[in-house]
């Protein structure tokens, strides 16, 4: 039998960990738990998102085959959330594939803003 693993965190490579931690803290409500030049983290006590400094990281093209991952966030009002996240520094790529909205964080990592389930 395979040992079952529990996901505790995701680590995102980025140029400015503290800045990206603050951005995601604002959109998730997670508290900034740690913030240094090389590494930062946010979490809610159960799940964490960490940000690790990789100065030469390049953002993926969208749409394109070089995207390695993306995060999905469920919100009660997609249009309002998109407006707020853009005000915080996100951008909205022209290509949008579905009933959700694809955004890019201030360093170009893609994430989806999804409606609540009906």
Coordinates of N, CA and C in Angstrom, one line a residue:
X1 N 0.8 -1.2 0.0 CA 0.0 0.0 0.0 C 0.9 1.2 0.0
X2 N 0.5 2.2 -0.8 CA 1.3 3.5 -0.9 C 1.0 4.4 0.3
X3 N 2.0 5.0 0.8 CA 1.8 6.0 1.9 C 1.0 7.2 1.4
X4 N 0.0 7.6 2.1 CA -0.8 8.7 1.7 C -0.2 10.0 2.2
X5 N 0.0 11.0 1.3 CA 0.7 12.2 1.7 C -0.4 13.3 1.8
X6 N -0.2 14.2 2.7 CA -1.1 15.4 2.9 C -0.4 16.6 2.4
X7 N -1.0 17.3 1.4 CA -0.4 18.5 0.9 C -0.5 19.6 2.0
X8 N 0.7 20.2 2.3 CA 0.7 21.2 3.3 C 1.0 22.6 2.7
X9 N 1.7 22.6 1.5 CA 2.1 23.9 1.0 C 2.4 23.7 -0.5
X10 N 2.4 24.8 -1.2 CA 2.9 24.9 -2.5 C 4.0 26.0 -2.5
X11 N 5.1 25.8 -3.2 CA 6.1 26.8 -3.3 C 6.2 27.4 -4.7
X12 N 6.2 28.7 -4.8 CA 6.2 29.3 -6.1 C 7.6 30.1 -6.3
X13 N 8.3 29.8 -7.4 CA 9.5 30.5 -7.7 C 9.1 31.9 -8.1
X14 N 9.9 32.9 -7.7 CA 9.6 34.3 -8.1 C 10.8 35.2 -7.8
X15 N 10.8 36.4 -8.4 CA 11.9 37.3 -8.2 C 11.8 38.1 -6.9
X16 N 10.6 38.4 -6.4 CA 10.4 39.1 -5.2 C 9.4 38.4 -4.2
X17 N 9.9 37.5 -3.4 CA 9.1 36.8 -2.5 C 8.2 37.6 -1.6
X18 N 8.7 38.6 -1.0 CA 7.9 39.5 0.0 C 6.8 40.1 -0.8
X19 N 7.0 40.7 -1.9 CA 6.0 41.4 -2.7 C 4.9 40.4 -3.1
X20 N 5.3 39.2 -3.6 CA 4.3 38.2 -4.0 C 3.5 37.7 -2.8
X21 N 4.2 37.5 -1.7 CA 3.5 37.0 -0.5 C 2.4 38.0 -0.1
X22 N 2.7 39.3 -0.2 CA 1.7 40.3 0.2 C 0.6 40.3 -0.8
X23 N 0.8 40.2 -2.1 CA -0.2 40.1 -3.1 C -1.2 38.9 -2.8
X24 N -0.6 37.7 -2.6 CA -1.5 36.6 -2.4 C -2.2 36.6 -1.0
X25 N -1.5 37.3 0.0 CA -2.1 37.5 1.3 C -3.4 38.3 1.1
X26 N -3.3 39.3 0.3 CA -4.5 40.2 0.1 C -5.6 39.5 -0.6
X27 N -5.3 38.6 -1.5 CA -6.5 37.9 -2.2 C -7.0 36.7 -1.5
X28 N -6.2 36.1 -0.7 CA -6.6 34.8 0.0 C -7.1 35.1 1.5
X29 N -6.6 36.2 2.0 CA -6.9 36.4 3.5 C -5.9 35.7 4.4
X30 N -5.0 34.9 3.8 CA -4.0 34.2 4.5 C -3.0 35.2 5.2
X31 N -2.5 34.9 6.4 CA -1.6 35.8 7.0 C -0.2 35.6 6.5
X32 N 0.6 36.7 6.4 CA 2.0 36.5 6.1 C 2.7 36.0 7.3
X33 N 3.3 34.8 7.2 CA 3.9 34.1 8.3 C 5.4 34.3 8.4
X34 N 6.0 34.6 7.2 CA 7.4 34.8 7.1 C 7.7 35.6 5.9
X35 N 8.6 36.6 6.0 CA 8.9 37.4 4.8 C 10.3 37.9 4.9
X36 N 11.2 37.3 4.0 CA 12.6 37.7 3.9 C 12.8 37.9 2.4
X37 N 14.0 38.4 2.1 CA 14.3 38.7 0.6 C 14.4 37.4 -0.2
X38 N 14.8 36.3 0.4 CA 14.9 35.0 -0.3 C 13.7 34.1 -0.3
X39 N 12.9 34.3 0.8 CA 11.8 33.4 1.0 C 10.7 34.0 1.8
X40 N 9.5 33.7 1.5 CA 8.3 34.3 2.2 C 7.2 33.2 2.2
X41 N 6.3 33.4 3.1 CA 5.2 32.4 3.2 C 3.9 33.0 3.8
X42 N 2.8 32.5 3.3 CA 1.5 32.9 3.8 C 0.8 31.6 4.2
X43 N -0.2 31.7 5.1 CA -1.0 30.5 5.4 C -2.2 30.8 6.3
X44 N -3.0 29.8 6.5 CA -4.2 29.9 7.3 C -4.1 29.0 8.5
X45 N -2.9 28.4 8.8 CA -2.8 27.5 9.9 C -2.9 26.0 9.4
X46 N -3.4 25.8 8.2 CA -3.5 24.4 7.7 C -2.8 24.3 6.4
X47 N -3.0 25.3 5.5 CA -2.4 25.3 4.2 C -1.5 26.5 4.0
X48 N -0.4 26.4 3.3 CA 0.5 27.5 3.1 C 0.9 27.6 1.7
X49 N 1.2 28.8 1.3 CA 1.9 29.1 0.0 C 3.2 29.8 0.3
X50 N 4.3 29.2 -0.2 CA 5.6 29.8 0.0 C 6.1 30.4 -1.3
X51 N 7.0 31.4 -1.2 CA 7.5 32.1 -2.4 C 9.0 32.1 -2.2
X52 N 9.7 31.5 -3.2 CA 11.2 31.3 -3.2 C 11.8 32.2 -4.2
X53 N 12.8 32.9 -3.9 CA 13.5 33.8 -4.8 C 14.3 33.0 -5.9
X54 N 14.0 33.3 -7.1 CA 14.7 32.8 -8.3 C 14.8 33.9 -9.3
X55 N 15.9 34.7 -9.2 CA 16.0 35.9 -9.9 C 15.8 35.8 -11.4
X56 N 16.2 34.7 -12.1 CA 16.1 34.6 -13.5 C 14.9 34.0 -14.0
X57 N 13.9 33.8 -13.2 CA 12.6 33.1 -13.6 C 11.9 33.9 -14.6
X58 N 11.4 33.2 -15.6 CA 10.7 33.9 -16.7 C 9.2 33.5 -16.6
X59 N 8.3 34.4 -16.8 CA 6.9 34.1 -16.8 C 6.5 33.3 -18.0
X60 N 5.6 32.4 -17.9 CA 5.1 31.6 -19.1 C 4.3 32.5 -20.1
X61 N 4.2 32.1 -21.3 CA 3.3 32.7 -22.2 C 1.9 32.1 -22.0
X62 N 0.9 32.9 -22.3 CA -0.5 32.4 -22.2 C -1.3 32.8 -23.4
X63 N -2.0 31.9 -24.0 CA -1.9 30.5 -23.8 C -0.6 30.0 -24.4
X64 N -0.1 28.9 -23.9 CA 1.2 28.3 -24.4 C 1.6 27.1 -23.6
X65 N 2.5 26.3 -24.2 CA 2.9 25.1 -23.6 C 3.9 25.2 -22.4
X66 N 4.4 26.4 -22.1 CA 5.4 26.5 -21.1 C 4.8 26.8 -19.7
X67 N 3.5 26.9 -19.6 CA 2.8 27.0 -18.3 C 3.0 25.7 -17.5
X68 N 3.5 25.8 -16.3 CA 3.8 24.6 -15.5 C 2.7 24.3 -14.5
X69 N 2.0 25.3 -14.0 CA 1.0 25.1 -13.0 C 0.1 26.4 -13.0
X70 N -1.0 26.3 -12.3 CA -1.7 27.5 -11.9 C -2.6 27.2 -10.7
X71 N -3.0 28.3 -10.0 CA -3.8 28.2 -8.8 C -5.2 28.5 -9.2
X72 N -6.2 27.9 -8.6 CA -7.6 28.2 -8.8 C -8.2 28.7 -7.5
X73 N -8.9 29.8 -7.5 CA -9.6 30.4 -6.4 C -11.1 30.6 -6.7
X74 N -11.9 30.2 -5.7 CA -13.3 30.3 -5.8 C -13.7 31.6 -5.1
X75 N -14.6 32.4 -5.7 CA -15.0 33.6 -5.1 C -16.5 33.8 -5.3
X76 N -17.2 34.6 -4.5 CA -18.7 34.8 -4.6 C -19.1 35.7 -5.8
X77 N -18.2 36.6 -6.2 CA -18.5 37.5 -7.3 C -17.2 37.6 -8.2
X78 N -17.2 36.9 -9.3 CA -16.0 36.9 -10.2 C -15.6 38.3 -10.7
X79 N -16.6 39.0 -11.2 CA -16.3 40.3 -11.8 C -15.7 41.3 -10.7
X80 N -16.3 41.3 -9.5 CA -15.8 42.2 -8.5 C -14.4 41.7 -8.1
X81 N -14.2 40.4 -7.9 CA -12.8 39.9 -7.5 C -11.8 40.3 -8.6
X82 N -12.1 40.1 -9.8 CA -11.2 40.4 -10.9 C -10.8 41.9 -10.8
X83 N -11.8 42.7 -10.7 CA -11.5 44.2 -10.6 C -10.6 44.5 -9.4
X84 N -10.8 43.9 -8.3 CA -10.0 44.1 -7.1 C -8.6 43.6 -7.3
X85 N -8.5 42.4 -7.9 CA -7.1 41.8 -8.0 C -6.3 42.6 -9.0
X86 N -6.9 43.1 -10.1 CA -6.2 43.9 -11.0 C -5.7 45.2 -10.3
X87 N -6.6 45.8 -9.4 CA -6.1 47.0 -8.7 C -4.9 46.7 -7.8
X88 N -4.8 45.4 -7.4 CA -3.6 45.0 -6.5 C -2.4 44.7 -7.4
X89 N -2.5 44.6 -8.7 CA -1.3 44.4 -9.5 C -1.5 43.2 -10.5
X90 N -2.6 42.5 -10.5 CA -2.8 41.4 -11.4 C -3.0 42.0 -12.8
X91 N -2.9 41.1 -13.8 CA -3.2 41.5 -15.2 C -4.2 40.5 -15.7
X92 N -5.0 40.9 -16.7 CA -5.9 39.9 -17.4 C -5.5 39.7 -18.8
X93 N -5.0 38.5 -19.1 CA -4.6 38.2 -20.5 C -5.8 38.2 -21.4
X94 N -5.6 38.5 -22.6 CA -6.7 38.6 -23.6 C -7.4 37.3 -23.8
X95 N -6.7 36.2 -23.9 CA -7.3 34.9 -24.0 C -8.0 34.4 -22.8
X96 N -9.3 34.1 -22.8 CA -10.0 33.6 -21.7 C -10.8 32.4 -22.1
X97 N -10.6 31.2 -21.5 CA -11.1 30.0 -22.0 C -12.5 29.5 -21.5
X98 N -13.1 30.1 -20.5 CA -14.3 29.5 -20.0 C -15.1 30.5 -19.1
X99 N -15.9 29.9 -18.2 CA -16.8 30.6 -17.3 C -16.0 31.2 -16.1
X100 N -14.7 31.0 -16.1 CA -13.9 31.6 -15.1 C -13.0 32.6 -15.7
X101 N -12.2 33.3 -14.9 CA -11.3 34.3 -15.5 C -9.8 34.0 -15.2
X102 N -9.0 34.0 -16.2 CA -7.6 33.8 -16.0 C -6.9 35.1 -15.7
X103 N -6.1 35.2 -14.7 CA -5.4 36.4 -14.4 C -3.9 36.0 -14.2
X104 N -3.0 37.0 -14.3 CA -1.6 36.8 -14.0 C -1.2 37.6 -12.8
X105 N -0.5 37.1 -11.8 CA -0.1 37.9 -10.7 C 1.0 38.9 -11.1
X106 N 1.5 39.7 -10.2 CA 2.4 40.7 -10.6 C 3.7 40.2 -11.2
X107 N 4.0 38.9 -11.1 CA 5.2 38.3 -11.7 C 4.9 37.4 -12.9
X108 N 3.6 37.3 -13.2 CA 3.2 36.6 -14.4 C 2.7 35.2 -14.2
X109 N 2.7 34.7 -12.9 CA 2.1 33.4 -12.6 C 0.6 33.4 -12.8
X110 N 0.1 32.5 -13.5 CA -1.3 32.4 -13.9 C -2.2 31.9 -12.7
X111 N -3.4 32.4 -12.5 CA -4.3 31.9 -11.6 C -5.7 32.1 -12.1
X112 N -6.6 31.2 -11.7 CA -8.0 31.3 -12.2 C -8.9 31.8 -11.1
X113 N -9.8 32.7 -11.4 CA -10.9 33.2 -10.5 C -12.2 32.5 -10.9
X114 N -12.7 31.6 -10.1 CA -13.8 30.8 -10.4 C -15.0 31.1 -9.6
X115 N -16.2 31.0 -10.2 CA -17.5 31.3 -9.5 C -17.8 30.2 -8.5
X116 N -18.6 30.5 -7.5 CA -19.0 29.5 -6.6 C -19.9 28.5 -7.3
X117 N -19.9 27.3 -6.8 CA -20.7 26.3 -7.4 C -22.2 26.6 -7.1
X118 N -23.1 26.2 -8.0 CA -24.5 26.5 -7.8 C -25.2 25.3 -7.2

